[in-house]
Amino acid sequence: PPPSTHSPTPTHSPTPTSTPTRSPTPTQLVELQFSVQDFGIGIPAAAQAGVFQPFHQADQSTSRKFGGSGLGLSISKRLAEFMNGRIWFESEENVGSTFHFTVQVQRKQRESCASRTSSRRSHVANAGPPVLLTMKSGSLRRCVGEAAKACGWSVLQAPDLDDAIKSFAVPEDSGPGVVLADVNGEASSVVDRVRQAWPQARLLLLGYARPTAPLLDGVRFIKKPLRMGMLSSLFAQQCDAPAETLVEILPEAPTVAIPEEFAPIIELPSPAVATAPSNPAQQSDIRILVAEDNIVNQFVLRKMLSAIGNVDVTMVANGRQAVEAVAEHDFALVLMDVMMPELNGLEATREIRRNAACRQPPIVAVTANAFDVDRQECVDAGMDDVITKPLQRRQLVAVLNKFLRTSFA
């Protein structure tokens, strides 16, 4: 999903790191502290006091670039407090932020944990060749390494494959039994170098995009993000299995088919408007433009409008695209989200109203801000009405009938 501007500040550097620690508490409770470090734009000192307030954003320009409603940290604070914890942060502008939160959880029975650990370690007393991890991310190496060590494996680690080959180039009979290699569009090169260095090793390729070339025998692709339960299952259950069966229990990461309704935000045409229905007979004369940056809200709005009546829905993902769409097409109605990236709904409406050359459709604000001052701000920007989230069918029906002179029910 896209970064929330009310969560730790957006980052363009490698994945933020998360570090859990444990503090003793009386009785059967354990207090866990999590720290999430983000190397992003940081939060200015003057804006730090209000970041846990609902609908507050440290920098309004962040909203125009990244989107978000300013609710993320407010919700996080309530969740932490609900679990008898707290949340706080340190941040330096243009350096990044570290957010901490604590929660209290029930302590497991010590005997159960000891019994399970003893069972695992006796099962893997002679685990055989080590596992070699070659990953740039130190936190990823640490997490995967701990999963392997917890099940009795010996672990070798290196930040990249070149370092691994230099450090662990050993005879075939004492090399790693399994190599987990992080790849970034260079799968074939990784396979060739691992085969040359350790011909007998099984190879697991980790990445976000599956290699286009067919994988050789003994090579398996695992799609990120890694599921640590999957790796623990691999290490615990197959530690003394022959190499031929070592990776067979590791299923392909599940994939999610993107519904057709999500297409406008995944790959927008230019200008950013949805494609007309392929069957002209089904095309409605009522064209509605929906400007909404959230992919789930896009899906819900399209489904709700289609269920209400025969309308032709066009989706755009930000205010700039909405201005362009209204300039080039005739719409009977515009549903305009207020908080959007690049150009928010208020600014987009002002630009549309200033353009005397284009048709001026009714524009209805869609917002989570329900106070009178927020409604008046929308009206002052040139909007004709306001409906509040979460949207309900009756709201949409009333708006359609009001501005389109229809009789939807």
C-alpha positions as a printed NumPy array, in Angstrom:
array([[  0.   ,   0.   ,   0.   ],
       [  1.185,   3.806,  -0.393],
       [  2.824,   5.415,   2.714],
       [  0.526,   7.28 ,   5.095],
       [  1.676,  10.806,   5.779],
       [  0.622,  10.407,   9.373],
       [  2.793,   7.347,   9.917],
       [  6.595,   7.589,  10.265],
       [  7.611,   9.986,   7.533],
       [  7.746,   8.702,   3.932],
       [ 11.114,   7.306,   2.923],
       [ 12.848,   6.814,  -0.391],
       [ 15.715,   4.793,   1.091],
       [ 15.8  ,   1.053,   1.924],
       [ 13.063,  -0.534,   4.002],
       [ 12.617,   0.968,   7.498],
       [ 13.862,  -1.272,  10.3  ],
       [ 11.777,  -2.596,  13.185],
       [ 13.376,  -3.795,  16.429],
       [ 11.382,  -5.483,  19.223],
       [ 12.668,  -5.669,  22.813],
       [ 11.176,  -7.172,  25.971],
       [ 10.818,  -5.697,  29.46 ],
       [  9.878,  -7.755,  32.536],
       [  6.512,  -7.071,  34.146],
       [  4.834,  -8.678,  37.15 ],
       [  2.498, -11.67 ,  36.991],
       [  1.951, -13.245,  33.577],
       [  2.342, -10.123,  31.413],
       [  5.288,  -9.126,  29.249],
       [  5.818,  -5.622,  27.934],
       [  7.139,  -5.569,  24.374],
       [  8.727,  -2.45 ,  22.925],
       [  8.968,  -2.003,  19.151],
       [ 11.118,   0.585,  17.436],
       [ 10.602,   1.501,  13.779],
       [ 13.355,   3.574,  12.187],
       [ 12.696,   5.57 ,   9.034],
       [ 15.366,   7.337,   7.006],
       [ 13.067,   9.9  ,   5.418],
       [ 12.287,  13.598,   5.47 ],
       [ 11.813,  13.741,   9.247],
       [  9.428,  15.968,  11.194],
       [ 10.308,  19.61 ,  11.946],
       [ 10.595,  20.378,  15.662],
       [  7.819,  22.974,  15.458],
       [  5.367,  20.386,  14.1  ],
       [  6.146,  17.504,  16.446],
       [  3.761,  18.447,  19.255],
       [  0.591,  17.764,  17.274],
       [  1.398,  14.67 ,  15.221],
       [ -0.779,  12.381,  17.373],
       [ -3.827,  14.629,  16.934],
       [ -6.489,  13.375,  14.47 ],
       [ -6.476,  14.967,  11.005],
       [ -3.16 ,  16.677,  11.794],
       [ -0.277,  16.555,   9.311],
       [  3.151,  17.976,   9.929],
       [  3.391,  19.42 ,   6.433],
       [  0.427,  20.061,   4.161],
       [  2.676,  19.728,   1.119],
       [  3.212,  16.107,   2.164],
       [ -0.508,  15.549,   1.693],
       [ -0.312,  16.876,  -1.845],
       [  2.606,  14.584,  -2.672],
       [  1.815,  11.406,  -0.748],
       [ -1.871,  11.571,   0.194],
       [ -3.249,  10.482,   3.55 ],
       [ -5.815,  11.889,   5.946],
       [ -3.767,  12.499,   9.099],
       [ -5.328,   9.676,  11.111],
       [ -2.558,   7.06 ,  11.175],
       [ -0.704,   8.088,  14.311],
       [ -3.888,   9.024,  16.155],
       [ -5.221,   5.505,  15.585],
       [ -1.84 ,   3.973,  16.48 ],
       [ -1.818,   5.885,  19.764],
       [ -5.266,   4.604,  20.688],
       [ -4.328,   1.026,  19.815],
       [ -1.157,   1.176,  21.922],
       [ -3.044,   2.628,  24.885],
       [ -5.772,   0.01 ,  24.47 ],
       [ -3.055,  -2.641,  24.998],
       [ -1.75 ,  -0.828,  28.105],
       [  1.143,   0.652,  26.154],
       [  2.27 ,   3.993,  24.827],
       [  3.816,   5.489,  21.684],
       [  6.493,   8.173,  21.24 ],
       [  9.147,   9.187,  18.743],
       [ 12.383,  11.036,  18.051],
       [ 12.797,  12.843,  14.752],
       [ 15.304,  15.09 ,  13.021],
       [ 14.372,  17.019,   9.913],
       [ 15.987,  15.699,   6.715],
       [ 17.457,  12.762,   8.673],
       [ 14.516,  10.58 ,   9.668],
       [ 12.422,   9.382,  12.583],
       [ 12.354,   6.545,  15.082],
       [  8.933,   5.646,  16.434],
       [  8.61 ,   3.499,  19.562],
       [  5.565,   1.818,  21.024],
       [  4.939,  -0.662,  23.811],
       [  2.198,  -3.234,  24.357],
       [  1.534,  -5.75 ,  27.105],
       [  0.913,  -9.335,  26.098],
       [  0.297, -12.588,  27.939],
       [  3.414, -14.559,  28.86 ],
       [  3.48 , -18.105,  27.491],
       [  4.118, -20.997,  29.832],
       [  7.878, -21.37 ,  30.174],
       [  7.67 , -25.157,  30.146],
       [  5.968, -25.135,  26.757],
       [  8.656, -22.954,  25.19 ],
       [ 11.498, -25.021,  26.704],
       [  9.938, -28.259,  25.596],
       [  9.509, -27.025,  22.049],
       [ 13.07 , -25.675,  21.876],
       [ 14.507, -28.922,  23.25 ],
       [ 12.528, -30.942,  20.743],
       [ 13.729, -28.791,  17.853],
       [ 17.374, -28.88 ,  18.859],
       [ 17.45 , -32.634,  19.402],
       [ 15.831, -33.047,  16.001],
       [ 18.582, -31.042,  14.312],
       [ 21.626, -32.064,  16.345],
       [ 23.385, -33.037,  13.12 ],
       [ 21.888, -30.575,  10.699],
       [ 24.723, -30.91 ,   8.215],
       [ 25.991, -28.167,   5.887],
       [ 25.317, -24.559,   6.898],
       [ 22.853, -22.128,   5.392],
       [ 24.413, -19.202,   3.522],
       [ 22.495, -15.898,   3.532],
       [ 23.479, -13.224,   0.995],
       [ 21.305, -10.159,   1.544],
       [ 22.118,  -6.454,   1.557],
       [ 19.665,  -5.723,   4.36 ],
       [ 21.293,  -6.391,   7.699],
       [ 17.935,  -6.631,   9.457],
       [ 16.714,  -9.203,   6.922],
       [ 19.872, -11.289,   7.373],
       [ 19.448, -11.11 ,  11.134],
       [ 15.781, -12.209,  11.059],
       [ 16.335, -15.085,   8.637],
       [ 19.5  , -16.113,  10.469],
       [ 17.682, -16.244,  13.801],
       [ 14.969, -18.43 ,  12.285],
       [ 17.64 , -20.861,  11.068],
       [ 19.654, -20.831,  14.304],
       [ 16.539, -21.424,  16.406],
       [ 16.205, -24.765,  14.623],
       [ 19.84 , -25.766,  15.015],
       [ 21.316, -24.689,  11.721],
       [ 24.706, -23.071,  11.47 ],
       [ 24.506, -19.866,   9.478],
       [ 26.931, -18.046,   7.195],
       [ 26.153, -14.442,   6.24 ],
       [ 27.4  , -11.944,   3.671],
       [ 25.976,  -8.655,   2.321],
       [ 26.297,  -9.831,  -1.289],
       [ 27.241, -12.859,  -3.327],
       [ 30.703, -11.592,  -4.28 ],
       [ 31.677, -11.254,  -0.611],
       [ 30.192, -14.671,   0.124],
       [ 32.225, -16.366,  -2.61 ],
       [ 35.434, -14.721,  -1.396],
       [ 34.787, -15.578,   2.252],
       [ 33.298, -19.049,   1.976],
       [ 34.883, -20.544,  -1.163],
       [ 35.531, -24.006,   0.3  ],
       [ 35.682, -27.559,  -1.074],
       [ 32.413, -29.021,  -2.298],
       [ 31.987, -31.425,   0.619],
       [ 32.12 , -28.643,   3.227],
       [ 30.299, -25.809,   1.451],
       [ 26.803, -24.504,   2.281],
       [ 23.915, -26.859,   1.782],
       [ 21.431, -24.082,   1.067],
       [ 22.022, -20.597,  -0.33 ],
       [ 19.386, -17.897,   0.19 ],
       [ 20.288, -15.091,  -2.217],
       [ 18.598, -11.709,  -2.526],
       [ 18.255, -10.832,  -6.215],
       [ 17.343,  -7.643,  -8.03 ],
       [ 16.862,  -8.409, -11.707],
       [ 20.03 , -10.504, -11.896],
       [ 18.724, -14.001, -11.236],
       [ 20.598, -15.757, -14.056],
       [ 23.923, -14.29 , -12.95 ],
       [ 23.304, -15.352,  -9.345],
       [ 22.422, -18.9  , -10.403],
       [ 25.573, -19.225, -12.533],
       [ 27.894, -17.962,  -9.792],
       [ 26.34 , -20.135,  -7.073],
       [ 26.523, -23.214,  -9.297],
       [ 30.184, -22.513,  -9.993],
       [ 31.093, -21.914,  -6.332],
       [ 28.93 , -24.579,  -4.672],
       [ 27.609, -27.087,  -7.232],
       [ 25.766, -29.208,  -4.65 ],
       [ 23.945, -26.374,  -2.858],
       [ 20.232, -25.803,  -3.149],
       [ 19.444, -22.214,  -4.153],
       [ 16.556, -20.046,  -3.005],
       [ 16.173, -16.731,  -4.829],
       [ 14.468, -13.928,  -2.912],
       [ 12.913, -11.028,  -4.814],
       [  9.866,  -8.919,  -5.586],
       [  9.559,  -9.955,  -9.248],
       [  9.8  , -13.53 , -10.457],
       [ 12.642, -14.099, -12.974],
       [ 11.419, -14.226, -16.559],
       [ 13.701, -17.122, -17.52 ],
       [ 12.704, -20.669, -16.438],
       [ 14.349, -21.799, -13.198],
       [ 16.783, -24.7  , -13.232],
       [ 16.451, -27.829, -11.102],
       [ 17.433, -27.142,  -7.528],
       [ 16.507, -23.45 ,  -7.774],
       [ 13.397, -21.985,  -6.159],
       [ 12.019, -18.44 ,  -6.176],
       [ 10.453, -16.914,  -3.054],
       [  8.51 , -13.706,  -3.464],
       [  9.007, -10.955,  -0.91 ],
       [  7.889,  -9.998,   1.644],
       [  9.231, -13.051,   3.438],
       [  6.944, -14.88 ,   5.812],
       [  9.032, -15.894,   8.769],
       [  6.642, -18.691,   9.709],
       [  7.306, -20.232,   6.318],
       [ 11.066, -20.091,   6.853],
       [ 10.824, -21.464,  10.39 ],
       [  8.764, -24.349,   9.075],
       [ 11.426, -25.017,   6.458],
       [ 14.302, -24.964,   8.932],
       [ 12.521, -26.9  ,  11.69 ],
       [ 10.881, -29.656,   9.661],
       [ 13.43 , -30.273,   6.936],
       [ 16.762, -29.743,   8.676],
       [ 17.841, -33.38 ,   8.387],
       [ 16.141, -34.089,   5.039],
       [ 18.178, -34.841,   1.93 ],
       [ 19.019, -31.883,  -0.287],
       [ 16.585, -33.061,  -2.963],
       [ 13.596, -32.499,  -0.644],
       [ 14.854, -29.567,   1.4  ],
       [ 12.89 , -26.823,  -0.321],
       [  9.861, -28.787,  -1.395],
       [  7.727, -27.741,   1.591],
       [  8.252, -24.062,   0.81 ],
       [  5.246, -23.066,  -1.35 ],
       [  5.237, -20.213,  -3.772],
       [  4.212, -16.97 ,  -2.142],
       [  0.513, -16.371,  -2.784],
       [ -0.344, -13.842,  -5.433],
       [ -3.395, -11.587,  -5.493],
       [ -5.151, -10.945,  -8.774],
       [ -5.851,  -7.247,  -9.251],
       [ -9.554,  -6.746, -10.036],
       [-10.432,  -4.889, -13.197],
       [-11.835,  -2.065, -11.108],
       [ -8.344,  -1.351,  -9.751],
       [ -6.82 ,  -0.777, -13.194],
       [ -7.189,   3.034, -13.289],
       [ -4.886,   3.516, -10.308],
       [ -2.428,   0.805, -11.315],
       [ -1.817,   1.971, -14.863],
       [ -3.491,   5.203, -15.886],
       [ -3.872,   6.103, -19.557],
       [ -2.996,   9.618, -20.686],
       [ -5.053,  11.621, -19.962],
       [ -5.839,   9.634, -16.818],
       [ -9.389,   8.539, -17.519],
       [-10.889,   5.088, -17.564],
       [-11.532,   3.244, -20.797],
       [-15.123,   3.312, -22.036],
       [-17.114,   0.059, -21.922],
       [-16.343,  -2.249, -24.829],
       [-20.051,  -2.762, -25.602],
       [-21.506,   0.59 , -26.787],
       [-25.032,  -0.653, -26.074],
       [-24.21 ,  -0.832, -22.366],
       [-22.697,   2.648, -22.197],
       [-24.714,   5.121, -20.165],
       [-25.36 ,   8.743, -21.06 ],
       [-24.663,   9.616, -17.425],
       [-20.911,  10.085, -17.026],
       [-19.549,  10.479, -13.514],
       [-15.971,  11.351, -12.652],
       [-14.621,   9.996,  -9.363],
       [-11.384,  11.59 ,  -8.107],
       [-10.061,   9.312,  -5.358],
       [ -6.483,   8.255,  -4.577],
       [ -7.251,   5.277,  -2.332],
       [ -7.488,   2.023,  -4.276],
       [-10.019,   0.453,  -1.893],
       [-12.266,   3.526,  -1.972],
       [-12.079,   3.484,  -5.781],
       [-13.296,  -0.091,  -5.826],
       [-16.108,   0.578,  -3.338],
       [-17.34 ,   3.702,  -5.124],
       [-17.396,   2.022,  -8.505],
       [-19.358,  -0.927,  -7.131],
       [-21.827,   1.284,  -5.277],
       [-22.483,   3.509,  -8.282],
       [-22.897,   0.532, -10.612],
       [-25.375,  -1.049,  -8.209],
       [-27.439,   2.147,  -7.999],
       [-28.   ,   2.563, -11.726],
       [-26.651,   2.516, -15.255],
       [-23.883,   5.1  , -15.003],
       [-20.522,   5.367, -16.743],
       [-17.814,   5.808, -14.075],
       [-14.394,   7.302, -14.815],
       [-11.668,   7.03 , -12.159],
       [ -8.684,   9.312, -11.583],
       [ -6.184,   9.142,  -8.74 ],
       [ -5.412,  12.765,  -7.864],
       [ -6.584,  16.354,  -8.279],
       [ -4.306,  17.121, -11.217],
       [ -5.776,  14.247, -13.209],
       [ -9.282,  15.421, -12.276],
       [ -8.607,  18.907, -13.694],
       [ -7.315,  17.396, -16.938],
       [-10.253,  14.99 , -17.225],
       [-12.879,  17.726, -16.753],
       [-11.123,  19.896, -19.344],
       [-11.248,  17.141, -21.975],
       [-14.55 ,  15.355, -21.281],
       [-18.118,  16.22 , -20.366],
       [-19.189,  14.821, -17.015],
       [-22.637,  15.056, -15.487],
       [-21.184,  14.918, -11.97 ],
       [-17.809,  14.911, -10.207],
       [-17.243,  13.157,  -6.87 ],
       [-14.077,  14.788,  -5.525],
       [-12.06 ,  13.433,  -2.604],
       [-10.656,  16.349,  -0.606],
       [ -7.338,  14.834,   0.544],
       [ -5.372,  13.699,  -2.509],
       [ -1.722,  13.768,  -3.618],
       [ -0.222,  16.286,  -6.068],
       [ -3.325,  18.508,  -6.017],
       [ -5.974,  18.169,  -3.344],
       [ -9.708,  18.311,  -4.02 ],
       [-10.117,  21.953,  -2.966],
       [ -7.325,  23.179,  -5.229],
       [ -8.554,  21.025,  -8.121],
       [-12.054,  22.47 ,  -7.771],
       [-10.709,  26.025,  -7.797],
       [ -8.769,  25.326, -11.002],
       [-11.854,  23.82 , -12.667],
       [-14.002,  26.784, -11.68 ],
       [-11.391,  29.226, -13.015],
       [-11.413,  27.529, -16.427],
       [-14.293,  29.24 , -18.193],
       [-13.625,  27.281, -21.387],
       [-14.674,  23.922, -19.959],
       [-18.104,  22.683, -18.978],
       [-18.798,  23.272, -15.283],
       [-20.242,  20.071, -13.789],
       [-21.592,  19.833, -10.256],
       [-18.725,  18.912,  -7.919],
       [-19.503,  17.061,  -4.696],
       [-16.835,  16.819,  -1.998],
       [-16.145,  13.407,  -0.483],
       [-14.384,  13.833,   2.849],
       [-13.878,  12.378,   6.31 ],
       [-13.999,  15.892,   7.814],
       [-17.56 ,  16.454,   8.962],
       [-17.332,  19.772,  10.835],
       [-19.191,  22.856,   9.647],
       [-15.935,  24.722,   9.017],
       [-14.776,  21.914,   6.701],
       [-18.07 ,  21.963,   4.806],
       [-17.842,  25.728,   4.39 ],
       [-14.273,  25.418,   3.085],
       [-15.521,  23.056,   0.374],
       [-18.335,  25.423,  -0.591],
       [-15.941,  28.386,  -0.698],
       [-13.692,  26.438,  -3.089],
       [-16.598,  26.064,  -5.54 ],
       [-18.043,  22.694,  -4.604],
       [-21.801,  22.221,  -4.797],
       [-22.31 ,  19.758,  -1.95 ],
       [-20.479,  17.626,   0.605],
       [-20.9  ,  13.972,   1.575],
       [-18.923,  12.4  ,   4.404],
       [-17.072,   9.121,   4.736],
       [-17.755,   6.316,   5.306],
       [-20.05 ,   6.561,   2.304],
       [-23.52 ,   5.032,   2.401],
       [-25.751,   4.108,  -0.486],
       [-28.472,   6.565,   0.535],
       [-25.964,   9.445,   0.38 ],
       [-24.984,   8.598,  -3.182],
       [-28.601,   8.104,  -4.257],
       [-29.55 ,  11.511,  -2.837],
       [-26.651,  13.237,  -4.603],
       [-27.368,  11.573,  -7.944],
       [-31.051,  12.443,  -7.818],
       [-30.327,  16.01 ,  -6.737],
       [-27.855,  16.922,  -9.456],
       [-28.743,  14.524, -12.288],
       [-32.532,  14.818, -11.952],
       [-32.795,  11.036, -11.822],
       [-35.07 ,   8.853,  -9.741],
       [-32.647,   6.245,  -8.46 ],
       [-33.745,   4.342,  -5.361]])
